[in-house]
């Protein structure tokens, strides 16, 4: 590009950006002139939202714990509404947009409204966390006016369904198991993950995958005289935590799972494949390798080197 044209383009761009900044500043200054009108005025147009808020957790908690009377509740989060009211519902007028709607803001800006009150230890890792980086706002999961679940004021009836809005691949995995505890309501996503952020990979509620699994499966913790190396390393080497088509949520069917490490070693020295399945070899049926090596997670028996005792 020629220097003259580049300079002309740069000047035009700066002018456009400068105009945008000026307009935003002027809008902010105008919005700052708005005055509080009270929740009863908001109810004239937003009656359904106001009625829902009265019976919701926030409607009960704000007067009780914050000493905030109901009339001030709407504008505490949405901002002073006098200019919005004067716009009379005309969305073409700049004054109409002088109240904020967290649902329509970017994830970080929308969450900033909630974090004014909810900046406790449970959300100390929200900034920079996985959901924050993905531009997910609090309003994507929680509803102040129309919560479908009372616990956590979620936008869906269950915590899992709320998470499935984005994590659809996990939803399909959950449906693979006939007795998945999450699907049966015995566990929730937050049983393992800190949904508001954390310092661990995948926002786990423990320092490692194994430590998290041991919080329920304590019999697998050890220490063992004879340890099974893949077990000690990571439970996910063999198990799929979100569901599997295989028994015990294994990542593969036995004996094929075991053959990923134990190929052509010791007995019987046969790599089982489709041919063996057609021939109905005994090692393919029942518990396969587990039939003999039952202490697969580790053994404390003096003769348990092969994890058979």
mmCIF file of C-alpha atoms in Angstrom:
data_model
loop_
_atom_site.group_PDB
_atom_site.id
_atom_site.type_symbol
_atom_site.label_atom_id
_atom_site.label_comp_id
_atom_site.label_asym_id
_atom_site.label_seq_id
_atom_site.Cartn_x
_atom_site.Cartn_y
_atom_site.Cartn_z
ATOM 1 C CA UNK A 1 0.000 0.000 0.000
ATOM 2 C CA UNK A 2 1.291 3.471 -0.866
ATOM 3 C CA UNK A 3 2.329 5.672 2.088
ATOM 4 C CA UNK A 4 -0.282 8.344 1.254
ATOM 5 C CA UNK A 5 -3.139 5.818 1.161
ATOM 6 C CA UNK A 6 -1.930 4.136 4.335
ATOM 7 C CA UNK A 7 -1.853 7.464 6.138
ATOM 8 C CA UNK A 8 -5.325 8.350 4.844
ATOM 9 C CA UNK A 9 -6.714 4.978 6.017
ATOM 10 C CA UNK A 10 -5.046 5.364 9.406
ATOM 11 C CA UNK A 11 -6.522 8.847 9.829
ATOM 12 C CA UNK A 12 -9.999 7.612 8.903
ATOM 13 C CA UNK A 13 -9.741 4.669 11.283
ATOM 14 C CA UNK A 14 -8.600 6.820 14.174
ATOM 15 C CA UNK A 15 -11.436 9.214 13.460
ATOM 16 C CA UNK A 16 -13.974 6.406 13.509
ATOM 17 C CA UNK A 17 -12.600 4.968 16.724
ATOM 18 C CA UNK A 18 -12.411 8.380 18.289
ATOM 19 C CA UNK A 19 -16.022 9.061 17.342
ATOM 20 C CA UNK A 20 -17.076 5.753 18.884
ATOM 21 C CA UNK A 21 -15.265 6.529 22.141
ATOM 22 C CA UNK A 22 -16.808 10.001 22.212
ATOM 23 C CA UNK A 23 -20.290 8.580 21.629
ATOM 24 C CA UNK A 24 -19.820 5.967 24.358
ATOM 25 C CA UNK A 25 -18.579 8.614 26.785
ATOM 26 C CA UNK A 26 -21.501 10.890 25.976
ATOM 27 C CA UNK A 27 -23.947 8.005 26.456
ATOM 28 C CA UNK A 28 -22.382 7.120 29.819
ATOM 29 C CA UNK A 29 -22.638 10.724 30.948
ATOM 30 C CA UNK A 30 -26.286 10.827 29.917
ATOM 31 C CA UNK A 31 -27.047 7.540 31.678
ATOM 32 C CA UNK A 32 -25.441 8.897 34.845
ATOM 33 C CA UNK A 33 -28.164 11.573 34.976
ATOM 34 C CA UNK A 34 -30.866 8.923 35.449
ATOM 35 C CA UNK A 35 -32.684 8.811 38.777
ATOM 36 C CA UNK A 36 -34.245 5.962 40.743
ATOM 37 C CA UNK A 37 -37.972 5.432 40.228
ATOM 38 C CA UNK A 38 -38.700 2.328 42.315
ATOM 39 C CA UNK A 39 -39.790 -1.261 41.644
ATOM 40 C CA UNK A 40 -43.494 -0.351 41.560
ATOM 41 C CA UNK A 41 -42.848 1.779 38.464
ATOM 42 C CA UNK A 42 -40.893 -1.090 36.845
ATOM 43 C CA UNK A 43 -43.868 -3.375 37.505
ATOM 44 C CA UNK A 44 -46.058 -1.311 35.186
ATOM 45 C CA UNK A 45 -44.287 -2.901 32.216
ATOM 46 C CA UNK A 46 -42.359 -5.762 33.773
ATOM 47 C CA UNK A 47 -45.025 -7.146 36.093
ATOM 48 C CA UNK A 48 -44.196 -10.792 35.438
ATOM 49 C CA UNK A 49 -40.512 -10.303 36.253
ATOM 50 C CA UNK A 50 -41.278 -8.279 39.393
ATOM 51 C CA UNK A 51 -43.768 -10.855 40.681
ATOM 52 C CA UNK A 52 -41.276 -13.652 40.042
ATOM 53 C CA UNK A 53 -38.568 -11.734 41.862
ATOM 54 C CA UNK A 54 -40.719 -11.265 44.974
ATOM 55 C CA UNK A 55 -40.877 -15.025 45.572
ATOM 56 C CA UNK A 56 -37.323 -15.764 44.468
ATOM 57 C CA UNK A 57 -34.298 -16.140 46.720
ATOM 58 C CA UNK A 58 -32.955 -12.672 45.885
ATOM 59 C CA UNK A 59 -36.300 -11.022 46.597
ATOM 60 C CA UNK A 60 -36.277 -12.569 50.068
ATOM 61 C CA UNK A 61 -32.556 -12.192 50.777
ATOM 62 C CA UNK A 62 -32.026 -8.544 49.817
ATOM 63 C CA UNK A 63 -34.283 -7.085 52.560
ATOM 64 C CA UNK A 64 -33.228 -9.700 55.114
ATOM 65 C CA UNK A 65 -29.456 -9.699 54.666
ATOM 66 C CA UNK A 66 -28.737 -6.445 52.840
ATOM 67 C CA UNK A 67 -31.359 -4.237 54.476
ATOM 68 C CA UNK A 68 -32.536 -3.227 51.024
ATOM 69 C CA UNK A 69 -36.216 -2.426 50.695
ATOM 70 C CA UNK A 70 -38.144 -3.936 47.800
ATOM 71 C CA UNK A 71 -38.611 -0.621 45.973
ATOM 72 C CA UNK A 72 -34.848 -0.391 45.432
ATOM 73 C CA UNK A 73 -34.345 -3.990 44.365
ATOM 74 C CA UNK A 74 -34.741 -3.718 40.556
ATOM 75 C CA UNK A 75 -32.438 -0.738 40.124
ATOM 76 C CA UNK A 76 -29.776 -2.189 42.399
ATOM 77 C CA UNK A 77 -28.835 -4.510 39.541
ATOM 78 C CA UNK A 78 -30.248 -2.777 36.465
ATOM 79 C CA UNK A 79 -29.351 0.815 37.295
ATOM 80 C CA UNK A 80 -31.467 3.946 37.742
ATOM 81 C CA UNK A 81 -34.489 3.804 35.447
ATOM 82 C CA UNK A 82 -35.954 7.290 35.040
ATOM 83 C CA UNK A 83 -34.602 7.838 31.500
ATOM 84 C CA UNK A 84 -35.647 4.312 30.511
ATOM 85 C CA UNK A 85 -39.188 5.036 31.720
ATOM 86 C CA UNK A 86 -39.285 8.353 29.865
ATOM 87 C CA UNK A 87 -38.433 6.525 26.623
ATOM 88 C CA UNK A 88 -41.886 4.931 26.865
ATOM 89 C CA UNK A 89 -40.796 1.634 25.374
ATOM 90 C CA UNK A 90 -39.325 3.217 22.235
ATOM 91 C CA UNK A 91 -36.200 1.153 21.611
ATOM 92 C CA UNK A 92 -34.941 3.614 19.009
ATOM 93 C CA UNK A 93 -34.321 6.239 21.680
ATOM 94 C CA UNK A 94 -30.885 6.146 23.384
ATOM 95 C CA UNK A 95 -32.568 6.644 26.766
ATOM 96 C CA UNK A 96 -34.248 3.249 26.455
ATOM 97 C CA UNK A 97 -30.876 1.517 26.851
ATOM 98 C CA UNK A 98 -29.778 3.436 29.951
ATOM 99 C CA UNK A 99 -30.702 0.439 32.151
ATOM 100 C CA UNK A 100 -28.522 -2.651 31.899
ATOM 101 C CA UNK A 101 -29.692 -6.179 31.197
ATOM 102 C CA UNK A 102 -27.041 -8.694 32.336
ATOM 103 C CA UNK A 103 -28.417 -11.269 29.880
ATOM 104 C CA UNK A 104 -27.581 -9.027 26.937
ATOM 105 C CA UNK A 105 -24.152 -7.943 28.160
ATOM 106 C CA UNK A 106 -20.919 -9.765 27.468
ATOM 107 C CA UNK A 107 -20.106 -12.577 29.855
ATOM 108 C CA UNK A 108 -17.614 -10.571 31.882
ATOM 109 C CA UNK A 109 -19.750 -7.406 32.051
ATOM 110 C CA UNK A 110 -22.873 -9.362 32.953
ATOM 111 C CA UNK A 111 -21.099 -11.290 35.692
ATOM 112 C CA UNK A 112 -19.619 -8.084 37.114
ATOM 113 C CA UNK A 113 -23.118 -7.113 38.281
ATOM 114 C CA UNK A 114 -23.506 -10.354 40.247
ATOM 115 C CA UNK A 115 -19.976 -10.301 41.631
ATOM 116 C CA UNK A 116 -20.662 -7.037 43.432
ATOM 117 C CA UNK A 117 -22.424 -9.163 46.056
ATOM 118 C CA UNK A 118 -21.194 -12.673 45.281
ATOM 119 C CA UNK A 119 -17.469 -12.014 45.504
ATOM 120 C CA UNK A 120 -16.976 -14.590 48.246
ATOM 121 C CA UNK A 121 -14.467 -17.428 48.591
ATOM 122 C CA UNK A 122 -16.611 -19.713 46.438
ATOM 123 C CA UNK A 123 -16.071 -17.441 43.438
ATOM 124 C CA UNK A 124 -12.506 -16.350 44.148
ATOM 125 C CA UNK A 125 -11.284 -18.188 41.044
ATOM 126 C CA UNK A 126 -13.999 -16.955 38.690
ATOM 127 C CA UNK A 127 -11.840 -14.287 37.050
ATOM 128 C CA UNK A 128 -9.667 -16.018 34.497
ATOM 129 C CA UNK A 129 -11.426 -19.359 35.026
ATOM 130 C CA UNK A 130 -12.712 -21.599 32.253
ATOM 131 C CA UNK A 131 -16.210 -20.094 32.136
ATOM 132 C CA UNK A 132 -14.923 -16.543 32.361
ATOM 133 C CA UNK A 133 -12.498 -17.178 29.484
ATOM 134 C CA UNK A 134 -15.367 -18.654 27.459
ATOM 135 C CA UNK A 135 -17.359 -15.434 28.004
ATOM 136 C CA UNK A 136 -20.068 -17.252 29.977
ATOM 137 C CA UNK A 137 -22.057 -14.986 32.280
ATOM 138 C CA UNK A 138 -23.840 -15.813 35.523
ATOM 139 C CA UNK A 139 -27.171 -15.307 33.699
ATOM 140 C CA UNK A 140 -26.401 -18.246 31.397
ATOM 141 C CA UNK A 141 -26.897 -20.622 34.340
ATOM 142 C CA UNK A 142 -28.829 -18.646 36.958
ATOM 143 C CA UNK A 143 -32.103 -16.735 36.835
ATOM 144 C CA UNK A 144 -33.069 -14.093 39.357
ATOM 145 C CA UNK A 145 -36.662 -13.827 38.103
ATOM 146 C CA UNK A 146 -37.657 -17.233 36.696
ATOM 147 C CA UNK A 147 -35.569 -19.946 38.269
ATOM 148 C CA UNK A 148 -36.557 -23.490 37.258
ATOM 149 C CA UNK A 149 -34.694 -25.010 40.218
ATOM 150 C CA UNK A 150 -34.861 -23.462 43.668
ATOM 151 C CA UNK A 151 -31.447 -24.763 44.649
ATOM 152 C CA UNK A 152 -28.986 -22.417 42.996
ATOM 153 C CA UNK A 153 -31.748 -20.595 41.092
ATOM 154 C CA UNK A 154 -30.846 -22.415 37.904
ATOM 155 C CA UNK A 155 -32.343 -21.774 34.476
ATOM 156 C CA UNK A 156 -33.084 -25.507 34.087
ATOM 157 C CA UNK A 157 -34.769 -27.995 36.403
ATOM 158 C CA UNK A 158 -31.514 -29.771 37.271
ATOM 159 C CA UNK A 159 -27.893 -28.819 37.511
ATOM 160 C CA UNK A 160 -26.954 -31.357 34.844
ATOM 161 C CA UNK A 161 -29.455 -29.957 32.333
ATOM 162 C CA UNK A 162 -28.064 -26.490 32.993
ATOM 163 C CA UNK A 163 -24.541 -27.669 32.207
ATOM 164 C CA UNK A 164 -25.729 -29.610 29.156
ATOM 165 C CA UNK A 165 -26.666 -26.317 27.468
ATOM 166 C CA UNK A 166 -23.009 -26.026 26.492
ATOM 167 C CA UNK A 167 -21.512 -29.419 27.319
ATOM 168 C CA UNK A 168 -23.553 -31.473 24.875
ATOM 169 C CA UNK A 169 -20.765 -33.963 24.321
ATOM 170 C CA UNK A 170 -20.835 -34.774 28.033
ATOM 171 C CA UNK A 171 -24.608 -35.211 27.877
ATOM 172 C CA UNK A 172 -24.244 -37.905 25.220
ATOM 173 C CA UNK A 173 -21.600 -39.660 27.328
ATOM 174 C CA UNK A 174 -23.840 -39.585 30.395
ATOM 175 C CA UNK A 175 -26.606 -41.351 28.486
ATOM 176 C CA UNK A 176 -24.342 -44.305 27.637
ATOM 177 C CA UNK A 177 -24.589 -45.842 31.105
ATOM 178 C CA UNK A 178 -27.810 -47.410 32.347
ATOM 179 C CA UNK A 179 -27.116 -46.430 35.962
ATOM 180 C CA UNK A 180 -25.235 -43.155 35.730
ATOM 181 C CA UNK A 181 -25.458 -41.497 39.202
ATOM 182 C CA UNK A 182 -25.713 -38.000 37.695
ATOM 183 C CA UNK A 183 -28.693 -38.984 35.534
ATOM 184 C CA UNK A 184 -30.324 -40.663 38.543
ATOM 185 C CA UNK A 185 -29.914 -37.530 40.670
ATOM 186 C CA UNK A 186 -27.477 -39.139 43.104
ATOM 187 C CA UNK A 187 -24.667 -36.814 42.031
ATOM 188 C CA UNK A 188 -24.356 -33.476 40.277
ATOM 189 C CA UNK A 189 -21.711 -31.935 38.049
ATOM 190 C CA UNK A 190 -20.638 -29.828 41.015
ATOM 191 C CA UNK A 191 -19.904 -33.010 42.998
ATOM 192 C CA UNK A 192 -16.650 -33.214 41.053
ATOM 193 C CA UNK A 193 -16.240 -29.814 39.397
ATOM 194 C CA UNK A 194 -16.106 -26.337 40.897
ATOM 195 C CA UNK A 195 -18.342 -24.602 38.362
ATOM 196 C CA UNK A 196 -17.318 -21.138 39.553
ATOM 197 C CA UNK A 197 -13.637 -21.718 38.831
ATOM 198 C CA UNK A 198 -10.669 -23.366 40.460
ATOM 199 C CA UNK A 199 -6.897 -23.759 40.255
ATOM 200 C CA UNK A 200 -7.010 -27.405 39.148
ATOM 201 C CA UNK A 201 -7.385 -28.871 35.628
ATOM 202 C CA UNK A 202 -11.038 -29.139 34.517
ATOM 203 C CA UNK A 203 -11.928 -27.191 37.684
ATOM 204 C CA UNK A 204 -11.831 -30.368 39.764
ATOM 205 C CA UNK A 205 -12.559 -30.190 43.471
ATOM 206 C CA UNK A 206 -9.369 -32.071 44.307
ATOM 207 C CA UNK A 207 -5.693 -31.737 43.489
ATOM 208 C CA UNK A 208 -5.824 -34.642 41.028
ATOM 209 C CA UNK A 209 -8.256 -37.015 39.345
ATOM 210 C CA UNK A 210 -7.271 -39.863 41.662
ATOM 211 C CA UNK A 211 -7.730 -37.822 44.814
ATOM 212 C CA UNK A 212 -11.190 -36.847 43.610
ATOM 213 C CA UNK A 213 -12.162 -40.455 42.864
ATOM 214 C CA UNK A 214 -10.829 -41.613 46.232
ATOM 215 C CA UNK A 215 -13.251 -39.276 48.026
ATOM 216 C CA UNK A 216 -15.939 -41.872 47.202
ATOM 217 C CA UNK A 217 -13.957 -44.971 46.213
ATOM 218 C CA UNK A 218 -11.767 -45.122 49.308
ATOM 219 C CA UNK A 219 -11.203 -48.880 48.978
ATOM 220 C CA UNK A 220 -9.195 -48.198 45.816
ATOM 221 C CA UNK A 221 -6.848 -45.722 47.497
ATOM 222 C CA UNK A 222 -4.241 -48.089 48.903
ATOM 223 C CA UNK A 223 -1.382 -48.113 49.708
ATOM 224 C CA UNK A 224 -0.894 -51.605 48.325
ATOM 225 C CA UNK A 225 2.012 -54.017 48.616
ATOM 226 C CA UNK A 226 1.574 -54.721 44.904
ATOM 227 C CA UNK A 227 0.425 -51.707 42.943
ATOM 228 C CA UNK A 228 -0.990 -51.570 39.442
ATOM 229 C CA UNK A 229 0.931 -48.771 37.722
ATOM 230 C CA UNK A 230 -1.882 -47.414 35.479
ATOM 231 C CA UNK A 231 -4.188 -47.227 38.509
ATOM 232 C CA UNK A 232 -1.638 -45.335 40.564
ATOM 233 C CA UNK A 233 -1.038 -42.943 37.671
ATOM 234 C CA UNK A 234 -4.589 -41.964 36.729
ATOM 235 C CA UNK A 235 -8.032 -43.551 37.114
ATOM 236 C CA UNK A 236 -8.900 -42.197 33.663
ATOM 237 C CA UNK A 237 -6.447 -44.616 32.085
ATOM 238 C CA UNK A 238 -9.149 -47.248 32.416
ATOM 239 C CA UNK A 239 -12.405 -45.465 33.334
ATOM 240 C CA UNK A 240 -14.530 -42.856 31.578
ATOM 241 C CA UNK A 241 -16.030 -40.688 34.354
ATOM 242 C CA UNK A 242 -18.933 -39.328 32.287
ATOM 243 C CA UNK A 243 -20.211 -42.699 31.101
ATOM 244 C CA UNK A 244 -19.341 -45.631 28.913
ATOM 245 C CA UNK A 245 -20.942 -48.455 26.946
ATOM 246 C CA UNK A 246 -18.782 -50.894 28.897
ATOM 247 C CA UNK A 247 -19.026 -52.451 32.335
ATOM 248 C CA UNK A 248 -17.817 -50.303 35.246
ATOM 249 C CA UNK A 249 -17.530 -47.341 32.869
ATOM 250 C CA UNK A 250 -14.340 -48.710 31.348
ATOM 251 C CA UNK A 251 -12.898 -46.934 28.333
ATOM 252 C CA UNK A 252 -12.790 -50.254 26.456
ATOM 253 C CA UNK A 253 -14.133 -53.765 26.659
ATOM 254 C CA UNK A 254 -12.056 -56.465 28.324
ATOM 255 C CA UNK A 255 -9.735 -58.077 27.363
ATOM 256 C CA UNK A 256 -9.068 -55.429 24.707
ATOM 257 C CA UNK A 257 -8.585 -52.747 27.356
ATOM 258 C CA UNK A 258 -5.917 -54.786 29.133
ATOM 259 C CA UNK A 259 -4.194 -55.553 25.826
ATOM 260 C CA UNK A 260 -3.429 -51.872 25.358
ATOM 261 C CA UNK A 261 -0.552 -52.484 27.763
ATOM 262 C CA UNK A 262 -0.323 -56.256 28.054
ATOM 263 C CA UNK A 263 0.238 -57.243 24.426
ATOM 264 C CA UNK A 264 2.001 -60.547 23.682
ATOM 265 C CA UNK A 265 3.291 -60.806 27.259
ATOM 266 C CA UNK A 266 3.135 -63.691 29.698
ATOM 267 C CA UNK A 267 0.078 -65.925 29.323
ATOM 268 C CA UNK A 268 -1.734 -66.725 27.148
ATOM 269 C CA UNK A 269 0.361 -64.782 24.635
ATOM 270 C CA UNK A 270 -2.557 -64.390 22.233
ATOM 271 C CA UNK A 271 -3.715 -61.036 20.963
ATOM 272 C CA UNK A 272 -7.491 -61.313 20.982
ATOM 273 C CA UNK A 273 -9.193 -59.932 17.886
ATOM 274 C CA UNK A 274 -12.349 -60.398 15.837
ATOM 275 C CA UNK A 275 -11.323 -63.931 14.952
ATOM 276 C CA UNK A 276 -11.256 -64.943 18.596
ATOM 277 C CA UNK A 277 -14.634 -63.356 19.177
ATOM 278 C CA UNK A 278 -16.145 -65.437 16.370
ATOM 279 C CA UNK A 279 -14.577 -68.552 17.820
ATOM 280 C CA UNK A 280 -16.098 -67.682 21.203
ATOM 281 C CA UNK A 281 -12.882 -67.961 23.171
ATOM 282 C CA UNK A 282 -13.409 -68.188 26.919
ATOM 283 C CA UNK A 283 -11.212 -65.150 27.532
ATOM 284 C CA UNK A 284 -13.739 -62.953 25.727
ATOM 285 C CA UNK A 285 -16.709 -63.764 27.982
ATOM 286 C CA UNK A 286 -17.704 -63.012 31.586
ATOM 287 C CA UNK A 287 -15.139 -60.887 33.401
ATOM 288 C CA UNK A 288 -12.300 -61.831 31.097
ATOM 289 C CA UNK A 289 -8.917 -60.894 32.633
ATOM 290 C CA UNK A 290 -10.713 -59.771 35.758
ATOM 291 C CA UNK A 291 -11.913 -63.350 36.287
ATOM 292 C CA UNK A 292 -8.468 -64.241 37.677
ATOM 293 C CA UNK A 293 -6.832 -60.863 38.303
ATOM 294 C CA UNK A 294 -9.650 -59.677 40.553
ATOM 295 C CA UNK A 295 -7.558 -57.266 42.639
ATOM 296 C CA UNK A 296 -6.882 -55.144 39.597
ATOM 297 C CA UNK A 297 -6.456 -51.927 41.605
ATOM 298 C CA UNK A 298 -3.750 -53.416 43.829
ATOM 299 C CA UNK A 299 -3.083 -56.260 46.229
ATOM 300 C CA UNK A 300 -1.832 -56.549 49.794
ATOM 301 C CA UNK A 301 -1.371 -60.324 49.614
ATOM 302 C CA UNK A 302 2.283 -61.461 49.816
ATOM 303 C CA UNK A 303 1.719 -63.578 46.696
ATOM 304 C CA UNK A 304 -0.364 -60.941 44.930
ATOM 305 C CA UNK A 305 2.210 -59.783 42.415
ATOM 306 C CA UNK A 306 -0.113 -60.732 39.534
ATOM 307 C CA UNK A 307 -3.036 -59.027 41.339
ATOM 308 C CA UNK A 308 -4.810 -62.397 41.491
ATOM 309 C CA UNK A 309 -5.031 -62.451 45.293
#
